């Protein structure tokens, strides 16, 4: 019996059945690969969303810090101008 011939229940399988089994194996492999790709894509999307949220929070905090800094500068300018006016 040649190496390539598959045997099932003591009977040789035909070429079509062998091809179908090979195709089924390929489909199973592709399905497994697809599941892995979907899992990685889900993780990537979660990471991108988390990163976007963190960037947004950083912008808000930076704007808040800038506002506080500007308010302090304005208050200091007011203090300086008021002390000049009183002299």
PDB file of N, CA and C in Angstrom:
ATOM      1  N   UNK A   1       0.850  -1.171   0.000  1.00  0.00           N
ATOM      2  CA  UNK A   1       0.000   0.000   0.000  1.00  0.00           C
ATOM      3  C   UNK A   1       0.903   1.245   0.000  1.00  0.00           C
ATOM      4  N   UNK A   2       0.655   2.210  -0.895  1.00  0.00           N
ATOM      5  CA  UNK A   2       1.465   3.431  -0.946  1.00  0.00           C
ATOM      6  C   UNK A   2       1.329   4.250   0.337  1.00  0.00           C
ATOM      7  N   UNK A   3       2.334   5.086   0.594  1.00  0.00           N
ATOM      8  CA  UNK A   3       2.341   5.903   1.814  1.00  0.00           C
ATOM      9  C   UNK A   3       1.142   6.840   1.880  1.00  0.00           C
ATOM     10  N   UNK A   4       0.759   7.408   0.746  1.00  0.00           N
ATOM     11  CA  UNK A   4      -0.274   8.435   0.711  1.00  0.00           C
ATOM     12  C   UNK A   4      -1.674   7.894   0.981  1.00  0.00           C
ATOM     13  N   UNK A   5      -1.869   6.609   0.839  1.00  0.00           N
ATOM     14  CA  UNK A   5      -3.204   6.048   0.980  1.00  0.00           C
ATOM     15  C   UNK A   5      -3.621   5.971   2.435  1.00  0.00           C
ATOM     16  N   UNK A   6      -4.793   6.495   2.711  1.00  0.00           N
ATOM     17  CA  UNK A   6      -5.334   6.425   4.061  1.00  0.00           C
ATOM     18  C   UNK A   6      -6.258   5.222   4.161  1.00  0.00           C
ATOM     19  N   UNK A   7      -6.311   4.653   5.340  1.00  0.00           N
ATOM     20  CA  UNK A   7      -7.151   3.484   5.556  1.00  0.00           C
ATOM     21  C   UNK A   7      -8.121   3.810   6.684  1.00  0.00           C
ATOM     22  N   UNK A   8      -9.395   3.496   6.449  1.00  0.00           N
ATOM     23  CA  UNK A   8     -10.413   3.717   7.471  1.00  0.00           C
ATOM     24  C   UNK A   8     -11.223   2.431   7.582  1.00  0.00           C
ATOM     25  N   UNK A   9     -11.281   1.859   8.773  1.00  0.00           N
ATOM     26  CA  UNK A   9     -11.998   0.597   9.000  1.00  0.00           C
ATOM     27  C   UNK A   9     -11.522  -0.501   8.049  1.00  0.00           C
ATOM     28  N   UNK A  10     -10.238  -0.543   7.789  1.00  0.00           N
ATOM     29  CA  UNK A  10      -9.684  -1.589   6.939  1.00  0.00           C
ATOM     30  C   UNK A  10      -9.912  -1.372   5.459  1.00  0.00           C
ATOM     31  N   UNK A  11     -10.550  -0.269   5.072  1.00  0.00           N
ATOM     32  CA  UNK A  11     -10.807   0.001   3.651  1.00  0.00           C
ATOM     33  C   UNK A  11      -9.977   1.207   3.216  1.00  0.00           C
ATOM     34  N   UNK A  12      -9.508   1.121   1.992  1.00  0.00           N
ATOM     35  CA  UNK A  12      -8.776   2.257   1.442  1.00  0.00           C
ATOM     36  C   UNK A  12      -9.769   3.360   1.101  1.00  0.00           C
ATOM     37  N   UNK A  13      -9.361   4.578   1.396  1.00  0.00           N
ATOM     38  CA  UNK A  13     -10.227   5.708   1.085  1.00  0.00           C
ATOM     39  C   UNK A  13      -9.964   6.186  -0.339  1.00  0.00           C
ATOM     40  N   UNK A  14     -11.003   6.642  -0.976  1.00  0.00           N
ATOM     41  CA  UNK A  14     -10.851   7.181  -2.324  1.00  0.00           C
ATOM     42  C   UNK A  14     -10.177   8.551  -2.290  1.00  0.00           C
ATOM     43  N   UNK A  15      -9.733   8.979  -3.454  1.00  0.00           N
ATOM     44  CA  UNK A  15      -9.040  10.264  -3.558  1.00  0.00           C
ATOM     45  C   UNK A  15      -9.931  11.421  -3.111  1.00  0.00           C
ATOM     46  N   UNK A  16     -11.206  11.361  -3.445  1.00  0.00           N
ATOM     47  CA  UNK A  16     -12.125  12.443  -3.087  1.00  0.00           C
ATOM     48  C   UNK A  16     -12.261  12.541  -1.572  1.00  0.00           C
ATOM     49  N   UNK A  17     -12.421  11.402  -0.921  1.00  0.00           N
ATOM     50  CA  UNK A  17     -12.575  11.404   0.530  1.00  0.00           C
ATOM     51  C   UNK A  17     -11.294  11.904   1.202  1.00  0.00           C
ATOM     52  N   UNK A  18     -10.141  11.532   0.653  1.00  0.00           N
ATOM     53  CA  UNK A  18      -8.866  12.003   1.197  1.00  0.00           C
ATOM     54  C   UNK A  18      -8.788  13.524   1.069  1.00  0.00           C
ATOM     55  N   UNK A  19      -9.165  14.030  -0.109  1.00  0.00           N
ATOM     56  CA  UNK A  19      -9.143  15.482  -0.335  1.00  0.00           C
ATOM     57  C   UNK A  19     -10.105  16.184   0.619  1.00  0.00           C
ATOM     58  N   UNK A  20     -11.277  15.593   0.835  1.00  0.00           N
ATOM     59  CA  UNK A  20     -12.250  16.186   1.749  1.00  0.00           C
ATOM     60  C   UNK A  20     -11.702  16.237   3.174  1.00  0.00           C
ATOM     61  N   UNK A  21     -11.027  15.169   3.591  1.00  0.00           N
ATOM     62  CA  UNK A  21     -10.441  15.160   4.930  1.00  0.00           C
ATOM     63  C   UNK A  21      -9.346  16.222   5.053  1.00  0.00           C
ATOM     64  N   UNK A  22      -8.518  16.345   4.007  1.00  0.00           N
ATOM     65  CA  UNK A  22      -7.472  17.368   4.022  1.00  0.00           C
ATOM     66  C   UNK A  22      -8.090  18.763   4.090  1.00  0.00           C
ATOM     67  N   UNK A  23      -9.153  18.950   3.310  1.00  0.00           N
ATOM     68  CA  UNK A  23      -9.840  20.240   3.295  1.00  0.00           C
ATOM     69  C   UNK A  23     -10.456  20.538   4.664  1.00  0.00           C
ATOM     70  N   UNK A  24     -11.050  19.526   5.281  1.00  0.00           N
ATOM     71  CA  UNK A  24     -11.636  19.703   6.613  1.00  0.00           C
ATOM     72  C   UNK A  24     -10.559  20.089   7.629  1.00  0.00           C
ATOM     73  N   UNK A  25      -9.403  19.471   7.524  1.00  0.00           N
ATOM     74  CA  UNK A  25      -8.291  19.802   8.421  1.00  0.00           C
ATOM     75  C   UNK A  25      -7.848  21.244   8.205  1.00  0.00           C
ATOM     76  N   UNK A  26      -7.768  21.661   6.938  1.00  0.00           N
ATOM     77  CA  UNK A  26      -7.388  23.044   6.636  1.00  0.00           C
ATOM     78  C   UNK A  26      -8.408  24.024   7.207  1.00  0.00           C
ATOM     79  N   UNK A  27      -9.694  23.691   7.069  1.00  0.00           N
ATOM     80  CA  UNK A  27     -10.742  24.566   7.597  1.00  0.00           C
ATOM     81  C   UNK A  27     -10.659  24.686   9.115  1.00  0.00           C
ATOM     82  N   UNK A  28     -10.389  23.573   9.779  1.00  0.00           N
ATOM     83  CA  UNK A  28     -10.237  23.611  11.239  1.00  0.00           C
ATOM     84  C   UNK A  28      -9.069  24.500  11.638  1.00  0.00           C
ATOM     85  N   UNK A  29      -7.973  24.383  10.903  1.00  0.00           N
ATOM     86  CA  UNK A  29      -6.798  25.215  11.178  1.00  0.00           C
ATOM     87  C   UNK A  29      -7.129  26.685  10.963  1.00  0.00           C
ATOM     88  N   UNK A  30      -7.815  26.985   9.863  1.00  0.00           N
ATOM     89  CA  UNK A  30      -8.179  28.368   9.580  1.00  0.00           C
ATOM     90  C   UNK A  30      -9.144  28.907  10.626  1.00  0.00           C
ATOM     91  N   UNK A  31     -10.075  28.081  11.083  1.00  0.00           N
ATOM     92  CA  UNK A  31     -11.017  28.515  12.115  1.00  0.00           C
ATOM     93  C   UNK A  31     -10.271  28.834  13.404  1.00  0.00           C
ATOM     94  N   UNK A  32      -9.296  28.006  13.746  1.00  0.00           N
ATOM     95  CA  UNK A  32      -8.489  28.253  14.937  1.00  0.00           C
ATOM     96  C   UNK A  32      -7.710  29.550  14.773  1.00  0.00           C
ATOM     97  N   UNK A  33      -7.110  29.735  13.598  1.00  0.00           N
ATOM     98  CA  UNK A  33      -6.373  30.969  13.327  1.00  0.00           C
ATOM     99  C   UNK A  33      -7.295  32.177  13.403  1.00  0.00           C
ATOM    100  N   UNK A  34      -8.514  32.044  12.855  1.00  0.00           N
ATOM    101  CA  UNK A  34      -9.476  33.142  12.859  1.00  0.00           C
ATOM    102  C   UNK A  34      -9.869  33.502  14.288  1.00  0.00           C
ATOM    103  N   UNK A  35     -10.080  32.495  15.131  1.00  0.00           N
ATOM    104  CA  UNK A  35     -10.411  32.756  16.530  1.00  0.00           C
ATOM    105  C   UNK A  35      -9.284  33.523  17.213  1.00  0.00           C
ATOM    106  N   UNK A  36      -8.056  33.145  16.916  1.00  0.00           N
ATOM    107  CA  UNK A  36      -6.892  33.828  17.493  1.00  0.00           C
ATOM    108  C   UNK A  36      -6.812  35.272  16.989  1.00  0.00           C
ATOM    109  N   UNK A  37      -7.080  35.467  15.701  1.00  0.00           N
ATOM    110  CA  UNK A  37      -7.068  36.820  15.131  1.00  0.00           C
ATOM    111  C   UNK A  37      -8.150  37.675  15.779  1.00  0.00           C
ATOM    112  N   UNK A  38      -9.352  37.109  15.939  1.00  0.00           N
ATOM    113  CA  UNK A  38     -10.441  37.862  16.576  1.00  0.00           C
ATOM    114  C   UNK A  38     -10.082  38.229  18.006  1.00  0.00           C
ATOM    115  N   UNK A  39      -9.463  37.308  18.729  1.00  0.00           N
ATOM    116  CA  UNK A  39      -9.076  37.570  20.112  1.00  0.00           C
ATOM    117  C   UNK A  39      -8.055  38.706  20.174  1.00  0.00           C
ATOM    118  N   UNK A  40      -7.061  38.636  19.301  1.00  0.00           N
ATOM    119  CA  UNK A  40      -6.039  39.685  19.277  1.00  0.00           C
ATOM    120  C   UNK A  40      -6.644  41.032  18.890  1.00  0.00           C
ATOM    121  N   UNK A  41      -7.567  41.020  17.935  1.00  0.00           N
ATOM    122  CA  UNK A  41      -8.214  42.260  17.511  1.00  0.00           C
ATOM    123  C   UNK A  41      -9.026  42.855  18.650  1.00  0.00           C
ATOM    124  N   UNK A  42      -9.707  42.011  19.403  1.00  0.00           N
ATOM    125  CA  UNK A  42     -10.488  42.489  20.544  1.00  0.00           C
ATOM    126  C   UNK A  42      -9.583  43.128  21.581  1.00  0.00           C
ATOM    127  N   UNK A  43      -8.468  42.488  21.869  1.00  0.00           N
ATOM    128  CA  UNK A  43      -7.513  43.037  22.836  1.00  0.00           C
ATOM    129  C   UNK A  43      -6.959  44.359  22.323  1.00  0.00           C
ATOM    130  N   UNK A  44      -6.627  44.405  21.034  1.00  0.00           N
ATOM    131  CA  UNK A  44      -6.082  45.626  20.441  1.00  0.00           C
ATOM    132  C   UNK A  44      -7.091  46.765  20.528  1.00  0.00           C
ATOM    133  N   UNK A  45      -8.343  46.484  20.200  1.00  0.00           N
ATOM    134  CA  UNK A  45      -9.370  47.525  20.258  1.00  0.00           C
ATOM    135  C   UNK A  45      -9.561  48.011  21.690  1.00  0.00           C
ATOM    136  N   UNK A  46      -9.528  47.098  22.646  1.00  0.00           N
ATOM    137  CA  UNK A  46      -9.655  47.484  24.052  1.00  0.00           C
ATOM    138  C   UNK A  46      -8.489  48.389  24.447  1.00  0.00           C
ATOM    139  N   UNK A  47      -7.281  48.030  24.005  1.00  0.00           N
ATOM    140  CA  UNK A  47      -6.096  48.835  24.327  1.00  0.00           C
ATOM    141  C   UNK A  47      -6.187  50.217  23.694  1.00  0.00           C
ATOM    142  N   UNK A  48      -6.654  50.268  22.446  1.00  0.00           N
ATOM    143  CA  UNK A  48      -6.788  51.565  21.769  1.00  0.00           C
ATOM    144  C   UNK A  48      -7.811  52.437  22.476  1.00  0.00           C
ATOM    145  N   UNK A  49      -8.923  51.838  22.911  1.00  0.00           N
ATOM    146  CA  UNK A  49      -9.953  52.603  23.613  1.00  0.00           C
ATOM    147  C   UNK A  49      -9.407  53.112  24.941  1.00  0.00           C
ATOM    148  N   UNK A  50      -8.703  52.262  25.662  1.00  0.00           N
ATOM    149  CA  UNK A  50      -8.113  52.661  26.934  1.00  0.00           C
ATOM    150  C   UNK A  50      -7.109  53.785  26.717  1.00  0.00           C
ATOM    151  N   UNK A  51      -6.303  53.667  25.685  1.00  0.00           N
ATOM    152  CA  UNK A  51      -5.308  54.693  25.370  1.00  0.00           C
ATOM    153  C   UNK A  51      -6.004  56.014  25.035  1.00  0.00           C
ATOM    154  N   UNK A  52      -7.065  55.961  24.243  1.00  0.00           N
ATOM    155  CA  UNK A  52      -7.807  57.172  23.884  1.00  0.00           C
ATOM    156  C   UNK A  52      -8.417  57.814  25.125  1.00  0.00           C
ATOM    157  N   UNK A  53      -8.964  56.996  26.018  1.00  0.00           N
ATOM    158  CA  UNK A  53      -9.535  57.524  27.260  1.00  0.00           C
ATOM    159  C   UNK A  53      -8.467  58.209  28.105  1.00  0.00           C
ATOM    160  N   UNK A  54      -7.298  57.582  28.192  1.00  0.00           N
ATOM    161  CA  UNK A  54      -6.208  58.168  28.977  1.00  0.00           C
ATOM    162  C   UNK A  54      -5.722  59.477  28.357  1.00  0.00           C
ATOM    163  N   UNK A  55      -5.643  59.528  27.033  1.00  0.00           N
ATOM    164  CA  UNK A  55      -5.235  60.768  26.361  1.00  0.00           C
ATOM    165  C   UNK A  55      -6.244  61.874  26.637  1.00  0.00           C
ATOM    166  N   UNK A  56      -7.522  61.517  26.588  1.00  0.00           N
ATOM    167  CA  UNK A  56      -8.574  62.500  26.848  1.00  0.00           C
ATOM    168  C   UNK A  56      -8.465  63.037  28.274  1.00  0.00           C
ATOM    169  N   UNK A  57      -8.242  62.149  29.235  1.00  0.00           N
ATOM    170  CA  UNK A  57      -8.084  62.583  30.625  1.00  0.00           C
ATOM    171  C   UNK A  57      -6.866  63.485  30.770  1.00  0.00           C
ATOM    172  N   UNK A  58      -5.793  63.148  30.073  1.00  0.00           N
ATOM    173  CA  UNK A  58      -4.579  63.955  30.134  1.00  0.00           C
ATOM    174  C   UNK A  58      -4.837  65.357  29.592  1.00  0.00           C
ATOM    175  N   UNK A  59      -5.564  65.450  28.487  1.00  0.00           N
ATOM    176  CA  UNK A  59      -5.883  66.754  27.904  1.00  0.00           C
ATOM    177  C   UNK A  59      -6.726  67.569  28.876  1.00  0.00           C
ATOM    178  N   UNK A  60      -7.716  66.924  29.487  1.00  0.00           N
ATOM    179  CA  UNK A  60      -8.570  67.622  30.453  1.00  0.00           C
ATOM    180  C   UNK A  60      -7.738  68.116  31.628  1.00  0.00           C
ATOM    181  N   UNK A  61      -6.856  67.259  32.144  1.00  0.00           N
ATOM    182  CA  UNK A  61      -6.013  67.659  33.270  1.00  0.00           C
ATOM    183  C   UNK A  61      -5.062  68.777  32.867  1.00  0.00           C
ATOM    184  N   UNK A  62      -4.511  68.693  31.668  1.00  0.00           N
ATOM    185  CA  UNK A  62      -3.585  69.730  31.208  1.00  0.00           C
ATOM    186  C   UNK A  62      -4.328  71.055  31.061  1.00  0.00           C
ATOM    187  N   UNK A  63      -5.540  71.008  30.484  1.00  0.00           N
ATOM    188  CA  UNK A  63      -6.334  72.228  30.344  1.00  0.00           C
ATOM    189  C   UNK A  63      -6.673  72.807  31.706  1.00  0.00           C
ATOM    190  N   UNK A  64      -7.014  71.933  32.634  1.00  0.00           N
ATOM    191  CA  UNK A  64      -7.324  72.379  33.992  1.00  0.00           C
ATOM    192  C   UNK A  64      -6.097  73.023  34.624  1.00  0.00           C
ATOM    193  N   UNK A  65      -4.943  72.397  34.448  1.00  0.00           N
ATOM    194  CA  UNK A  65      -3.694  72.941  34.990  1.00  0.00           C
ATOM    195  C   UNK A  65      -3.391  74.292  34.351  1.00  0.00           C
ATOM    196  N   UNK A  66      -3.570  74.388  33.023  1.00  0.00           N
ATOM    197  CA  UNK A  66      -3.325  75.651  32.324  1.00  0.00           C
ATOM    198  C   UNK A  66      -4.256  76.736  32.837  1.00  0.00           C
ATOM    199  N   UNK A  67      -5.535  76.387  33.059  1.00  0.00           N
ATOM    200  CA  UNK A  67      -6.497  77.356  33.587  1.00  0.00           C
ATOM    201  C   UNK A  67      -6.067  77.840  34.962  1.00  0.00           C
ATOM    202  N   UNK A  68      -5.653  76.909  35.827  1.00  0.00           N
ATOM    203  CA  UNK A  68      -5.218  77.288  37.171  1.00  0.00           C
ATOM    204  C   UNK A  68      -3.986  78.181  37.099  1.00  0.00           C
ATOM    205  N   UNK A  69      -3.056  77.825  36.224  1.00  0.00           N
ATOM    206  CA  UNK A  69      -1.833  78.617  36.070  1.00  0.00           C
ATOM    207  C   UNK A  69      -2.172  80.009  35.561  1.00  0.00           C
ATOM    208  N   UNK A  70      -3.055  80.090  34.579  1.00  0.00           N
ATOM    209  CA  UNK A  70      -3.455  81.391  34.045  1.00  0.00           C
ATOM    210  C   UNK A  70      -4.179  82.207  35.107  1.00  0.00           C
ATOM    211  N   UNK A  71      -5.036  81.544  35.887  1.00  0.00           N
ATOM    212  CA  UNK A  71      -5.745  82.253  36.951  1.00  0.00           C
ATOM    213  C   UNK A  71      -4.762  82.810  37.966  1.00  0.00           C
ATOM    214  N   UNK A  72      -3.737  82.028  38.324  1.00  0.00           N
ATOM    215  CA  UNK A  72      -2.726  82.501  39.263  1.00  0.00           C
ATOM    216  C   UNK A  72      -1.986  83.696  38.685  1.00  0.00           C
ATOM    217  N   UNK A  73      -1.637  83.616  37.394  1.00  0.00           N
ATOM    218  CA  UNK A  73      -0.935  84.721  36.758  1.00  0.00           C
ATOM    219  C   UNK A  73      -1.806  85.966  36.739  1.00  0.00           C
ATOM    220  N   UNK A  74      -3.075  85.794  36.437  1.00  0.00           N
ATOM    221  CA  UNK A  74      -4.000  86.934  36.417  1.00  0.00           C
ATOM    222  C   UNK A  74      -4.120  87.527  37.816  1.00  0.00           C
ATOM    223  N   UNK A  75      -4.264  86.651  38.824  1.00  0.00           N
ATOM    224  CA  UNK A  75      -4.368  87.139  40.201  1.00  0.00           C
ATOM    225  C   UNK A  75      -3.096  87.868  40.612  1.00  0.00           C
ATOM    226  N   UNK A  76      -1.944  87.345  40.213  1.00  0.00           N
ATOM    227  CA  UNK A  76      -0.682  88.007  40.536  1.00  0.00           C
ATOM    228  C   UNK A  76      -0.593  89.350  39.825  1.00  0.00           C
ATOM    229  N   UNK A  77      -1.036  89.415  38.581  1.00  0.00           N
ATOM    230  CA  UNK A  77      -1.041  90.682  37.845  1.00  0.00           C
ATOM    231  C   UNK A  77      -1.949  91.693  38.531  1.00  0.00           C
ATOM    232  N   UNK A  78      -3.102  91.207  39.008  1.00  0.00           N
ATOM    233  CA  UNK A  78      -4.039  92.092  39.713  1.00  0.00           C
ATOM    234  C   UNK A  78      -3.398  92.597  40.994  1.00  0.00           C
ATOM    235  N   UNK A  79      -2.742  91.704  41.737  1.00  0.00           N
ATOM    236  CA  UNK A  79      -2.077  92.103  42.977  1.00  0.00           C
ATOM    237  C   UNK A  79      -0.991  93.134  42.690  1.00  0.00           C
ATOM    238  N   UNK A  80      -0.202  92.881  41.667  1.00  0.00           N
ATOM    239  CA  UNK A  80       0.887  93.804  41.326  1.00  0.00           C
ATOM    240  C   UNK A  80       0.316  95.157  40.922  1.00  0.00           C
ATOM    241  N   UNK A  81      -0.704  95.140  40.078  1.00  0.00           N
ATOM    242  CA  UNK A  81      -1.273  96.414  39.632  1.00  0.00           C
ATOM    243  C   UNK A  81      -1.964  97.133  40.784  1.00  0.00           C
ATOM    244  N   UNK A  82      -2.586  96.399  41.694  1.00  0.00           N
ATOM    245  CA  UNK A  82      -3.253  97.048  42.826  1.00  0.00           C
ATOM    246  C   UNK A  82      -2.227  97.622  43.797  1.00  0.00           C
ATOM    247  N   UNK A  83      -1.104  96.947  43.960  1.00  0.00           N
ATOM    248  CA  UNK A  83      -0.070  97.496  44.852  1.00  0.00           C
ATOM    249  C   UNK A  83       0.575  98.717  44.214  1.00  0.00           C
ATOM    250  N   UNK A  84       0.686  98.772  42.923  1.00  0.00           N
ATOM    251  CA  UNK A  84       1.235  99.948  42.244  1.00  0.00           C
ATOM    252  C   UNK A  84       0.280 101.124  42.373  1.00  0.00           C
ATOM    253  N   UNK A  85      -1.007 100.834  42.283  1.00  0.00           N
ATOM    254  CA  UNK A  85      -2.004 101.900  42.355  1.00  0.00           C
ATOM    255  C   UNK A  85      -2.089 102.491  43.753  1.00  0.00           C
ATOM    256  N   UNK A  86      -1.811 101.701  44.748  1.00  0.00           N
ATOM    257  CA  UNK A  86      -1.915 102.207  46.122  1.00  0.00           C
ATOM    258  C   UNK A  86      -0.707 103.042  46.491  1.00  0.00           C
ATOM    259  N   UNK A  87       0.375 102.924  45.808  1.00  0.00           N
ATOM    260  CA  UNK A  87       1.582 103.691  46.144  1.00  0.00           C
ATOM    261  C   UNK A  87       1.523 105.043  45.582  1.00  0.00           C
TER     262      UNK A  87
END
